[in-house]
mmCIF file of C-alpha atoms (C1' of nucleotides) in Angstrom:
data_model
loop_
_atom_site.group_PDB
_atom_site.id
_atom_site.type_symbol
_atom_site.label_atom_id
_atom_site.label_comp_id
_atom_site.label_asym_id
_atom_site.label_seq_id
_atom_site.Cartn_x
_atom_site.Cartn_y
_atom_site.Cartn_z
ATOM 1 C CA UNK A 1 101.741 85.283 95.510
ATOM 2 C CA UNK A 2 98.716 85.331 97.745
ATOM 3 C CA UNK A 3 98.416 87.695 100.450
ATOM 4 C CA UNK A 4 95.689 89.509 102.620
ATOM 5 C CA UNK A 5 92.294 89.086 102.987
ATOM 6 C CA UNK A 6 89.294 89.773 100.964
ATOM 7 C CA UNK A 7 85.464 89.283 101.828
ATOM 8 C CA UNK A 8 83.246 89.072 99.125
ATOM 9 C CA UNK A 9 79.815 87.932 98.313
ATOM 10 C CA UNK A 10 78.371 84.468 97.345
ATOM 11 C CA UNK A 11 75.098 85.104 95.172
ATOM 12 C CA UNK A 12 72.236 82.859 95.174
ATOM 13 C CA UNK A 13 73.979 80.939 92.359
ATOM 14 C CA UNK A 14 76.755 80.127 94.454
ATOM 15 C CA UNK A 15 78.778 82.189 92.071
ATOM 16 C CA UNK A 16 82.136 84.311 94.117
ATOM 17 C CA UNK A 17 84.487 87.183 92.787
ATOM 18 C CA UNK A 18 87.844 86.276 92.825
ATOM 19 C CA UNK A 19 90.065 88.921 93.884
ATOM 20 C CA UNK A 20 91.703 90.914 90.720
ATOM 21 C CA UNK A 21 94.651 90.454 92.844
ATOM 22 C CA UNK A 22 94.467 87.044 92.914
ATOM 23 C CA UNK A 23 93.363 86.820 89.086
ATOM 24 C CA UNK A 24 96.781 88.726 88.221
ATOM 25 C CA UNK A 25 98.898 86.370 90.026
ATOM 26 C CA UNK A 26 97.396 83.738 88.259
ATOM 27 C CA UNK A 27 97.603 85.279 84.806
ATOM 28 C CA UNK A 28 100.262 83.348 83.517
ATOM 29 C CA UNK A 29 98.625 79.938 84.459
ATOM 30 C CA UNK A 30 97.454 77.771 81.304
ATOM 31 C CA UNK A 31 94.327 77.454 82.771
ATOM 32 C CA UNK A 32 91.793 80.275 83.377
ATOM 33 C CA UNK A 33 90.572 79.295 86.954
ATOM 34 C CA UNK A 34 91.610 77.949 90.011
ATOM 35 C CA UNK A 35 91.479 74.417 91.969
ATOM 36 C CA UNK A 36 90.019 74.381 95.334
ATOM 37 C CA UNK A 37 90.478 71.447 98.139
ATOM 38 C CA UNK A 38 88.544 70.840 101.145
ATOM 39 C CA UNK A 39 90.865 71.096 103.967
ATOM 40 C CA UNK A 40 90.959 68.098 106.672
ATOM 41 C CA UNK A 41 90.635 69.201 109.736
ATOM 42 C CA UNK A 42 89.108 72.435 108.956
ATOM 43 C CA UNK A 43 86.135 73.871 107.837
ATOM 44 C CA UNK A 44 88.044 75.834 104.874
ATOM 45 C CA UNK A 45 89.235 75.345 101.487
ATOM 46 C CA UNK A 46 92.353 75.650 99.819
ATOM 47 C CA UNK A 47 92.902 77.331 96.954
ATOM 48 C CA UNK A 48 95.974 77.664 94.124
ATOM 49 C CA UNK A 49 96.712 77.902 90.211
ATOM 50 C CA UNK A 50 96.401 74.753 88.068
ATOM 51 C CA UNK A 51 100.233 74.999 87.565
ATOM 52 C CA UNK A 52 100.557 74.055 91.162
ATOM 53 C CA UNK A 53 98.056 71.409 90.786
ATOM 54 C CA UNK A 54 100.752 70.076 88.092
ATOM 55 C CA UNK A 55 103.517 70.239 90.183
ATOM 56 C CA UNK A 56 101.985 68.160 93.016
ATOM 57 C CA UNK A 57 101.009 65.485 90.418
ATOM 58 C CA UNK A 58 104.862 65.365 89.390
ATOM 59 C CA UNK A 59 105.449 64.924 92.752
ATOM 60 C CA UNK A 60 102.941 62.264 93.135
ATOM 61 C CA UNK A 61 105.208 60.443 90.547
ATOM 62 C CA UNK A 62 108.527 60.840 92.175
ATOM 63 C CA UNK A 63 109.307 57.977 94.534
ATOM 64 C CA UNK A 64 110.882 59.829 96.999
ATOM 65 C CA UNK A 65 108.580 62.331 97.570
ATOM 66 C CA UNK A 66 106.698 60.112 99.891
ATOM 67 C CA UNK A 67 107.736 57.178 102.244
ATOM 68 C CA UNK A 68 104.951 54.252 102.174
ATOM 69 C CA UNK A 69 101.927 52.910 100.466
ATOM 70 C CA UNK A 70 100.327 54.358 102.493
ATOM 71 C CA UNK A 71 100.949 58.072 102.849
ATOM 72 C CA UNK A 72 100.719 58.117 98.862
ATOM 73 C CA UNK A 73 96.964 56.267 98.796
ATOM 74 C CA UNK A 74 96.020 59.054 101.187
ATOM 75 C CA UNK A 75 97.907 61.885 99.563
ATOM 76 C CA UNK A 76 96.067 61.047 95.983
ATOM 77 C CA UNK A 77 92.800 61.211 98.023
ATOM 78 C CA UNK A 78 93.651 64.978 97.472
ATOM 79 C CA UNK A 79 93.278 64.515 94.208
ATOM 80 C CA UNK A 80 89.751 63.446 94.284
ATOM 81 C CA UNK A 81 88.761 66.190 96.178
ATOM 82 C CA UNK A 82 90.162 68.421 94.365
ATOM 83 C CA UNK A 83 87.868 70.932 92.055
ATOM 84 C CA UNK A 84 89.195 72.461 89.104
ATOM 85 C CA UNK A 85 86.690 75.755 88.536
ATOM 86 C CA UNK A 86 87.189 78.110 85.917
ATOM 87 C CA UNK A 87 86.626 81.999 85.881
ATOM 88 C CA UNK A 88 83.635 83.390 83.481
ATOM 89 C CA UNK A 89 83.895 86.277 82.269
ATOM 90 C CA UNK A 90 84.091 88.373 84.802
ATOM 91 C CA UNK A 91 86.516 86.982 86.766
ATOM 92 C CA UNK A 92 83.637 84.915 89.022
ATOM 93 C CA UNK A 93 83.667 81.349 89.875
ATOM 94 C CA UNK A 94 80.911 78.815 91.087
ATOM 95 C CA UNK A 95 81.502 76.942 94.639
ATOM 96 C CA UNK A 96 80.824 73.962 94.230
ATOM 97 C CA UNK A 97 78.140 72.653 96.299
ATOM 98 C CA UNK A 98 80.322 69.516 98.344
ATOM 99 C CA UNK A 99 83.093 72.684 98.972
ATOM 100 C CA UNK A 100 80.076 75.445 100.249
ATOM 101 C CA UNK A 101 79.307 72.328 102.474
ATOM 102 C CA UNK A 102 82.544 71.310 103.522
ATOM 103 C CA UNK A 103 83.320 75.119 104.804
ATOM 104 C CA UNK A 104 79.955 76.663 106.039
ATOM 105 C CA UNK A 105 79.788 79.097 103.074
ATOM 106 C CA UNK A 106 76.485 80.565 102.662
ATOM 107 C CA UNK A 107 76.186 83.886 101.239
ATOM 108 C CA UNK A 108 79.791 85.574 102.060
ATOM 109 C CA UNK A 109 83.655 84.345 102.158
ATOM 110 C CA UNK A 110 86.590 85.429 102.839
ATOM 111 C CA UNK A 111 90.057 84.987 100.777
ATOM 112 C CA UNK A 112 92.837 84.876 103.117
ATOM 113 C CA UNK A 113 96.134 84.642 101.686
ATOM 114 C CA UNK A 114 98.909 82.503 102.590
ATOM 115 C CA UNK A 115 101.609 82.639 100.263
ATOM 116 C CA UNK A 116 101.467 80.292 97.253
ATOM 117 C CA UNK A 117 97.968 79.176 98.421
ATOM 118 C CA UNK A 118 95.047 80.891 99.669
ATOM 119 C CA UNK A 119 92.221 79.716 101.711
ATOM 120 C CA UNK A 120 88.605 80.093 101.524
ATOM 121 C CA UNK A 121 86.336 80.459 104.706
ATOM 122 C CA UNK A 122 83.089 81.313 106.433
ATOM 123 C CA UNK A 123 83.897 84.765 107.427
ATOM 124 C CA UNK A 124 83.022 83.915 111.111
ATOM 125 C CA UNK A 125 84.447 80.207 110.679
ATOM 126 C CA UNK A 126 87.909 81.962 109.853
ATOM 127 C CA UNK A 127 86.965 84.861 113.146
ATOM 128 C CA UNK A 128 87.257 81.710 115.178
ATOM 129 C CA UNK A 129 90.138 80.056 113.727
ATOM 130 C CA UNK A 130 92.104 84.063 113.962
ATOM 131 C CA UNK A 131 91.173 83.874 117.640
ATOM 132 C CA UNK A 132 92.264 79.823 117.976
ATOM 133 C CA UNK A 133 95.743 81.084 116.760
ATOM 134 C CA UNK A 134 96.218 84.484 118.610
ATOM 135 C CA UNK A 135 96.039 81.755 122.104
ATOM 136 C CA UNK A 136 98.085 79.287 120.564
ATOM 137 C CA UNK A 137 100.529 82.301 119.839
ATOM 138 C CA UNK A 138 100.014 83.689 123.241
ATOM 139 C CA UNK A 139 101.667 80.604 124.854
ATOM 140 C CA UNK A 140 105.175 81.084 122.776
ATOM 141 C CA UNK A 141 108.116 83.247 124.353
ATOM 142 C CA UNK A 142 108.594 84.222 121.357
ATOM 143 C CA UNK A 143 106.663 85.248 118.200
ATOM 144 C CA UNK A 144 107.340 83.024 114.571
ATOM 145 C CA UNK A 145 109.757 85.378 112.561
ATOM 146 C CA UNK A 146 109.421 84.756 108.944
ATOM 147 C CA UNK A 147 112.273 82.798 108.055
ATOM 148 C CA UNK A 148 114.319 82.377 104.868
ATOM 149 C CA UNK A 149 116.216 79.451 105.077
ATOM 150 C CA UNK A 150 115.529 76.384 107.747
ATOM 151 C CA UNK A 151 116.997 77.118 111.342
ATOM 152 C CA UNK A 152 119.847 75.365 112.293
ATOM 153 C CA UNK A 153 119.228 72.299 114.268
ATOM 154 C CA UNK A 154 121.232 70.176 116.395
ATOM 155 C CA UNK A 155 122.384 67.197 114.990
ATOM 156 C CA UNK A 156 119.736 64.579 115.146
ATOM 157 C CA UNK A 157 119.087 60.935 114.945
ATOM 158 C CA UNK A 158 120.699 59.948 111.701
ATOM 159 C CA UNK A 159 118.228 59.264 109.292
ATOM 160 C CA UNK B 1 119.484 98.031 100.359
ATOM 161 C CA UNK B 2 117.406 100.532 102.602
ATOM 162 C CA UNK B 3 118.895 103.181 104.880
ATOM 163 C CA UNK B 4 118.324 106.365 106.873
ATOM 164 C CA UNK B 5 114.933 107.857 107.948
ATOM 165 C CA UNK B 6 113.020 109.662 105.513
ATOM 166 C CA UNK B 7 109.522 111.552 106.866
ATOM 167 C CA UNK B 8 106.385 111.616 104.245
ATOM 168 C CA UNK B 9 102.919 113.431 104.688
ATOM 169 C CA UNK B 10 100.002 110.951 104.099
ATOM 170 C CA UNK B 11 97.404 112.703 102.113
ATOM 171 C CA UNK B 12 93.667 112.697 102.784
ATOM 172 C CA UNK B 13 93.437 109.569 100.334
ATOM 173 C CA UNK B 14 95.869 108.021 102.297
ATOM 174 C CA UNK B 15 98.755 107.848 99.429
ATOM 175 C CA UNK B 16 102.320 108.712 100.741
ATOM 176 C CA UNK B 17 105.546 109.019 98.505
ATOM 177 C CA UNK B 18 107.951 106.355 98.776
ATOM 178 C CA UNK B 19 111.764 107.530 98.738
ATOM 179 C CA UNK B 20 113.190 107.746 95.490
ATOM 180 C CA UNK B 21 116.389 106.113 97.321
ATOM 181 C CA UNK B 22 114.332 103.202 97.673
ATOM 182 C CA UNK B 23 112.228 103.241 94.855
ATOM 183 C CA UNK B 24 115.698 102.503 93.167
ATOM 184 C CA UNK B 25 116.585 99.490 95.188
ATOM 185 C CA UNK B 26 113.200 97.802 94.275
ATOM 186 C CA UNK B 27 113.580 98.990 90.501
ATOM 187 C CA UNK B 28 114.571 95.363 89.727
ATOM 188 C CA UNK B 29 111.266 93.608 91.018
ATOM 189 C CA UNK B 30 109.335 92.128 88.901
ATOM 190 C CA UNK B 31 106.510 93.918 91.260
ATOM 191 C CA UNK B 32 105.868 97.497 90.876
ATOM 192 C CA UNK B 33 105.358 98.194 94.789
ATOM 193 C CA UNK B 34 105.594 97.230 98.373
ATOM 194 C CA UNK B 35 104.419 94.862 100.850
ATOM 195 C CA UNK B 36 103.954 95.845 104.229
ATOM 196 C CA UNK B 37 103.298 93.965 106.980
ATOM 197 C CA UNK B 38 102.246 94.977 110.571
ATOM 198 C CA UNK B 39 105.118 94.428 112.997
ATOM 199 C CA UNK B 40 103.525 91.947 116.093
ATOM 200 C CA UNK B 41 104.598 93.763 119.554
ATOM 201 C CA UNK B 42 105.259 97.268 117.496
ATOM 202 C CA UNK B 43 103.159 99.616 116.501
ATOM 203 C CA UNK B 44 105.257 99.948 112.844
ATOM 204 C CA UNK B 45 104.881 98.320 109.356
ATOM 205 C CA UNK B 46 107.900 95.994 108.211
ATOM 206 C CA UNK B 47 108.326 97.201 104.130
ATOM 207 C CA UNK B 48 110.486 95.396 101.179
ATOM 208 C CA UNK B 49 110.361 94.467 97.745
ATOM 209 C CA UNK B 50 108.058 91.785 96.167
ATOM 210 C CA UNK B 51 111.233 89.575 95.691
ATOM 211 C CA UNK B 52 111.540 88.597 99.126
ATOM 212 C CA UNK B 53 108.177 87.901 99.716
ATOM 213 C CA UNK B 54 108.292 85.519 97.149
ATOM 214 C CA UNK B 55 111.391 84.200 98.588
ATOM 215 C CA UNK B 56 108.935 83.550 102.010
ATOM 216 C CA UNK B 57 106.752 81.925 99.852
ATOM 217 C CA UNK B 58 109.301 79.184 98.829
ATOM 218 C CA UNK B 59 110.644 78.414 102.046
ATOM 219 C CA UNK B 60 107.261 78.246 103.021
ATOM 220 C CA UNK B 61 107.111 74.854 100.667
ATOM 221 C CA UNK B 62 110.239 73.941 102.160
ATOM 222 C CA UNK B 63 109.393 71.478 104.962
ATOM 223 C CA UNK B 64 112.532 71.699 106.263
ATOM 224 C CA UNK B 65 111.897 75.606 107.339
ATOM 225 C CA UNK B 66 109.578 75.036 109.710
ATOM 226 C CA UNK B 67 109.251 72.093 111.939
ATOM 227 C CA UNK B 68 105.930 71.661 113.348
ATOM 228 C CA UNK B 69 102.247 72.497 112.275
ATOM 229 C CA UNK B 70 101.614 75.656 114.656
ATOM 230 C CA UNK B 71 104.492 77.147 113.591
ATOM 231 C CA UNK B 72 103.740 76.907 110.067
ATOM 232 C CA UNK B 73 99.799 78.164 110.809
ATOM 233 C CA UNK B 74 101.470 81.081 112.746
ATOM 234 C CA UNK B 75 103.196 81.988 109.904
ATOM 235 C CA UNK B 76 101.038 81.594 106.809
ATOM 236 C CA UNK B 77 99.133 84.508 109.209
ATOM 237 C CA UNK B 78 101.518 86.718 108.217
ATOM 238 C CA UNK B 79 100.626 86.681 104.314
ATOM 239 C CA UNK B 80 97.174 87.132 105.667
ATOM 240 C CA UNK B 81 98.328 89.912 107.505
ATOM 241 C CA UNK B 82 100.881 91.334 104.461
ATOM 242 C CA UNK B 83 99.475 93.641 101.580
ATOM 243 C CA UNK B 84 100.750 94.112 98.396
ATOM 244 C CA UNK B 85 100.803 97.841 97.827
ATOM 245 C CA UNK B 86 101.675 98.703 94.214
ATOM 246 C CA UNK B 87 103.065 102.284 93.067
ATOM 247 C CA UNK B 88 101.358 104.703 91.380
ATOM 248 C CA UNK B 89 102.496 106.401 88.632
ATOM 249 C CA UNK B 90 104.453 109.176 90.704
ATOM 250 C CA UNK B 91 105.989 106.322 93.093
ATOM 251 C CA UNK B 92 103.199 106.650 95.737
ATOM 252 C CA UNK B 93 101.384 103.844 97.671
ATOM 253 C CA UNK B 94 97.820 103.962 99.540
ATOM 254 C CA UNK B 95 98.209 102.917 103.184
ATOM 255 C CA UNK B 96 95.409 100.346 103.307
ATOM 256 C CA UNK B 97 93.652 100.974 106.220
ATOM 257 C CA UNK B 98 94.137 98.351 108.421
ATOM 258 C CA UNK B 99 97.854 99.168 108.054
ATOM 259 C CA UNK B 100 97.360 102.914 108.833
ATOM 260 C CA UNK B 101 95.207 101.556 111.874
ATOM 261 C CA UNK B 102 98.091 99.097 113.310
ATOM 262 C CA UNK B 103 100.456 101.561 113.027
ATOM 263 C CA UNK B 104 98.569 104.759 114.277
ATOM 264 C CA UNK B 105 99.163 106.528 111.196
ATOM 265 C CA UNK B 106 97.150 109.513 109.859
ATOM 266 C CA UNK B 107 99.051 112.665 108.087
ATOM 267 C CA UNK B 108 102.666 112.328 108.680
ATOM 268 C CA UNK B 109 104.743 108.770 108.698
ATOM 269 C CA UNK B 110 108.668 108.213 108.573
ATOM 270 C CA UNK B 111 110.262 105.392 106.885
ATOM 271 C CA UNK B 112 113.525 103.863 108.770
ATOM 272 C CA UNK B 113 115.709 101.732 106.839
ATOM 273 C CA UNK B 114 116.992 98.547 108.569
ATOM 274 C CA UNK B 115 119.089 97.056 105.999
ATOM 275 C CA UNK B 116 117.125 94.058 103.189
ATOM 276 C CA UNK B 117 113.587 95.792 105.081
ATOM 277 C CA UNK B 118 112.826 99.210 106.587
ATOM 278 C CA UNK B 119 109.877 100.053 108.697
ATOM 279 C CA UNK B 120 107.050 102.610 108.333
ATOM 280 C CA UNK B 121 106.007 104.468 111.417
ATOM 281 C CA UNK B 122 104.443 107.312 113.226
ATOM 282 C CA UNK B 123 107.036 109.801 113.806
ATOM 283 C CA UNK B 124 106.421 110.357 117.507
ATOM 284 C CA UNK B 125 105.768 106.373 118.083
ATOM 285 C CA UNK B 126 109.281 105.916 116.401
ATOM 286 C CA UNK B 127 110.906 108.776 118.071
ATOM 287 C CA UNK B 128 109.399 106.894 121.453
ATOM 288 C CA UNK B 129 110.828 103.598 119.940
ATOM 289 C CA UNK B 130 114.304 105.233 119.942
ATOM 290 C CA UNK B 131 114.019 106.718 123.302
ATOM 291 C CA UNK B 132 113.501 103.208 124.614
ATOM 292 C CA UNK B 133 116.691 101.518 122.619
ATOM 293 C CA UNK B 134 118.561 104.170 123.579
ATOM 294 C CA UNK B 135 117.793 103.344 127.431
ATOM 295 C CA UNK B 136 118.701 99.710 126.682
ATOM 296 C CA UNK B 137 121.685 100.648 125.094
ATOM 297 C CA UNK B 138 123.130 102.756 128.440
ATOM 298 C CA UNK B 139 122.492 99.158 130.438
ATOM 299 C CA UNK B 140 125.452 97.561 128.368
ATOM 300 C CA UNK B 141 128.627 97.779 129.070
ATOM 301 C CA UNK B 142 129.968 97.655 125.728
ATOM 302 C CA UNK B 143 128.030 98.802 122.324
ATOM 303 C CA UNK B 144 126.789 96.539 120.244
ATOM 304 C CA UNK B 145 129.047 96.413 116.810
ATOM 305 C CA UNK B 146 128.296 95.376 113.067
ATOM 306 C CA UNK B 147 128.846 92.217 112.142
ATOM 307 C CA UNK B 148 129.652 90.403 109.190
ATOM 308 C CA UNK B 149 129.025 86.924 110.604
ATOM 309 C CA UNK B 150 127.061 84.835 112.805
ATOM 310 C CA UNK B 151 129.233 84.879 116.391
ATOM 311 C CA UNK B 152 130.129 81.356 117.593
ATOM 312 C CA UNK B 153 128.353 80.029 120.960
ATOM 313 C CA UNK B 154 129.059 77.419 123.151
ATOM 314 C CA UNK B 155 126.822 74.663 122.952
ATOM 315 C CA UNK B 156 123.316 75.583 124.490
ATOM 316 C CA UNK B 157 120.958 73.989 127.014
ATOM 317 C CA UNK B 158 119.606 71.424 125.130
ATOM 318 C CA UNK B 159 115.768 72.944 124.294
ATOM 319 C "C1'" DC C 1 58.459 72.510 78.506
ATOM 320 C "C1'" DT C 2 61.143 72.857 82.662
ATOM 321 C "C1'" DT C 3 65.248 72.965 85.108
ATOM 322 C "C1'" DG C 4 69.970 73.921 85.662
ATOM 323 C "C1'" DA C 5 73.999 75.868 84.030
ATOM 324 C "C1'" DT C 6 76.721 79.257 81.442
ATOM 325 C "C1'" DT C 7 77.319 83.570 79.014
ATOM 326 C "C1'" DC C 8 76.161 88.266 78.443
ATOM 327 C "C1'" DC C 9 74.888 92.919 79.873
ATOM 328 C "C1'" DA C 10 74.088 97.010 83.372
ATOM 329 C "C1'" DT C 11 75.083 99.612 87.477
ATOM 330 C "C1'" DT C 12 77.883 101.987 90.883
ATOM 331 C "C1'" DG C 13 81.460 103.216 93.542
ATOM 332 C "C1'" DA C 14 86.288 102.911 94.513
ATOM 333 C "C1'" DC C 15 90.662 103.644 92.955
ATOM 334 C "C1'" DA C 16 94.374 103.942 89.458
ATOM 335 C "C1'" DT C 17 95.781 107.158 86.042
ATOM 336 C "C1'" DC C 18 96.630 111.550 84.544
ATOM 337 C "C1'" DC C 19 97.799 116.402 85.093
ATOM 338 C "C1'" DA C 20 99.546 120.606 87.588
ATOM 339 C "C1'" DT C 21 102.557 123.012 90.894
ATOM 340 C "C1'" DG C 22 106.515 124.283 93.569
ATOM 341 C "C1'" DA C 23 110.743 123.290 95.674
ATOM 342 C "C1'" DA C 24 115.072 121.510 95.460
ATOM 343 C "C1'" DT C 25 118.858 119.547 92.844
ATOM 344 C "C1'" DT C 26 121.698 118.704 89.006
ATOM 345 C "C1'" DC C 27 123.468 119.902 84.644
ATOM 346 C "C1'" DC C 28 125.564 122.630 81.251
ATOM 347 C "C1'" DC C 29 127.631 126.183 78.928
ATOM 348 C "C1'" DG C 30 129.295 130.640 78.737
ATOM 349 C "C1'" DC D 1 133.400 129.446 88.472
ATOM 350 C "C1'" DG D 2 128.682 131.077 88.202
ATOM 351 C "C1'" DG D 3 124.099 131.473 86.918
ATOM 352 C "C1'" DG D 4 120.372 129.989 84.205
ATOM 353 C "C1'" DA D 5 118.091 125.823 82.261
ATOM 354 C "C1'" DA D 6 116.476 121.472 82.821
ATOM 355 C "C1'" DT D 7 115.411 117.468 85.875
ATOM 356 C "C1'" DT D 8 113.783 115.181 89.633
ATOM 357 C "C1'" DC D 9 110.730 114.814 93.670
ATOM 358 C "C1'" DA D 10 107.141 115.500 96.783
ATOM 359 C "C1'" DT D 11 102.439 116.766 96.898
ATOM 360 C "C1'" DG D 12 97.566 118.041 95.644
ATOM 361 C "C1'" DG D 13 93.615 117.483 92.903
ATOM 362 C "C1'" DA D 14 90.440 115.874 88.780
ATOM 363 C "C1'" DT D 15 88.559 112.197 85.955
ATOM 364 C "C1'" DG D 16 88.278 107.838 83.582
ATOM 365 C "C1'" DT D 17 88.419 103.009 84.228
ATOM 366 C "C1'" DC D 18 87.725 98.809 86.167
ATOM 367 C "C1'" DA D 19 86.262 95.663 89.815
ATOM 368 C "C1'" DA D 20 82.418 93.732 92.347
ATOM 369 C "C1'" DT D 21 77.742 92.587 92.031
ATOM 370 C "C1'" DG D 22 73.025 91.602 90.352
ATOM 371 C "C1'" DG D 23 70.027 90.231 86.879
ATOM 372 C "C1'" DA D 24 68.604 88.884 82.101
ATOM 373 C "C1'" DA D 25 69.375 86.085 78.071
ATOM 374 C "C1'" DT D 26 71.035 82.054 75.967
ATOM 375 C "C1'" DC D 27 72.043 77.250 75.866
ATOM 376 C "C1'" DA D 28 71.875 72.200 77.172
ATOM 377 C "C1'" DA D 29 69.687 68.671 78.658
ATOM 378 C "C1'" DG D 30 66.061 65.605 80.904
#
DNA sequence: CTTGATTCCATTGACATCCATGAATTCCCG
DNA sequence: CGGGAATTCATGGATGTCAATGGAATCAAG
């Protein structure tokens, strides 16, 4: 579970803290470390355990997971942007340099939870995309409850 | 199950006792704490149990919860918004201070149960909460009763 | 030998853990 | 039934530990 947010420091080995909170959550994971994926889109990367990583590749291999050709070729792209880092000692990872790029990161980041990911981001980068949401929210009657199960819908087109 | 209205003193370091009566309820998480989470439009902090937010997480990964992509940004800003508050060994929490902040919080704060959550706030904002629902309430004609199911409506405007 | 990466060690400041107190409640046994 | 003992809770404070961070040492190549 990934919540919050958390700035820390890049040093000038491109080496980043990861939050103890987000080190206990991933405890039980096989692997010591986590994956990180350049978002499209957005200057930010997204971040989860390796176990998730696993479960995406099983979905990858179920057939009905995704409709055409074509949505799976781009969906494995994922894949190859995908970078598995591991933790040293303390609890520290490297950015890799084509991620730093991809989000802006220069000397600072912040962690911002989002349930069973987190995301990575220029501290400012993320300022902007905060403020790009608070309008977009602004324009609703009504605020996005959290929601436990999916809202009833009209019956639609049949599938 | 969290009920009634219970009012704590926040010490200088911020920690404040959470009710053994609903310490007890959340005995079964696997968490050994709270999440709170500020309330948008309120100046209160919704509380519950580790279990549900993990329950938020999964329907989060269902893409049946939330139809379209704002909605599901809007959300994931409420696990950046949410802390995970764990108890200390004499059932206290810290207020983290952006929490304290959203919720005008300094020495004193009352806890109001509202059923699966309850809410955290400053007693006078509360007490002014009340006041307010109570001047709603003398609009209606009849009082609003408890409910074990969702009420039938006729079919809607089409949104 | 030089460069780049990885592991190891050192510092410091926050915070979790531990302990103490008093009030209120429950328990138990005469 | 009653009164004393034993818990449980809320609350305050002290201190020990660990997380975040920077730098040195070690290792692996080119």
């Amino acid at each position: 579970m990934f919540t919050a947010e958390f700035e820390f420091k890049v040093d000038r080995k491109g080496r980043i803290s990861v939050p103890a909170d987000y080190r206990s959550t991933l405890a039980h994971d096989s692997y010591s470390g986590i994956v990180l994926i350049p978002v499209e889109g957005e200057r930010a990367l997204e971040g989860f355990g390796n176990e998730r990583l696993e479960s995406l590749a099983k979905a990858l291999d179920d057939p009905d997971t995704y409709d055409d050709e074509d949505e799976l070729e781009l969906v494995k792209q994922h894949f190859a942007k995908a970078r598995r880092v591991p933790f040293d000692g303390d609890g520290r990872i490297v950015l890799p340099v084509e991620t730093r790029k991809h989000a802006g990161i220069t000397d600072t980041a912040i962690y911002v939870g989002g349930g069973n990911t987190f995301r990575l981001w220029h501290p400012e980068a993320y300022e902007a995309h905060k403020e790009r949401l608070e309008a977009k929210a602004r324009t609703r009657t009504k605020p996005v409850p959290l929601r436990l199960k999916p809202r009833k819908r009209k019956p639609e087109a049949e599938p």
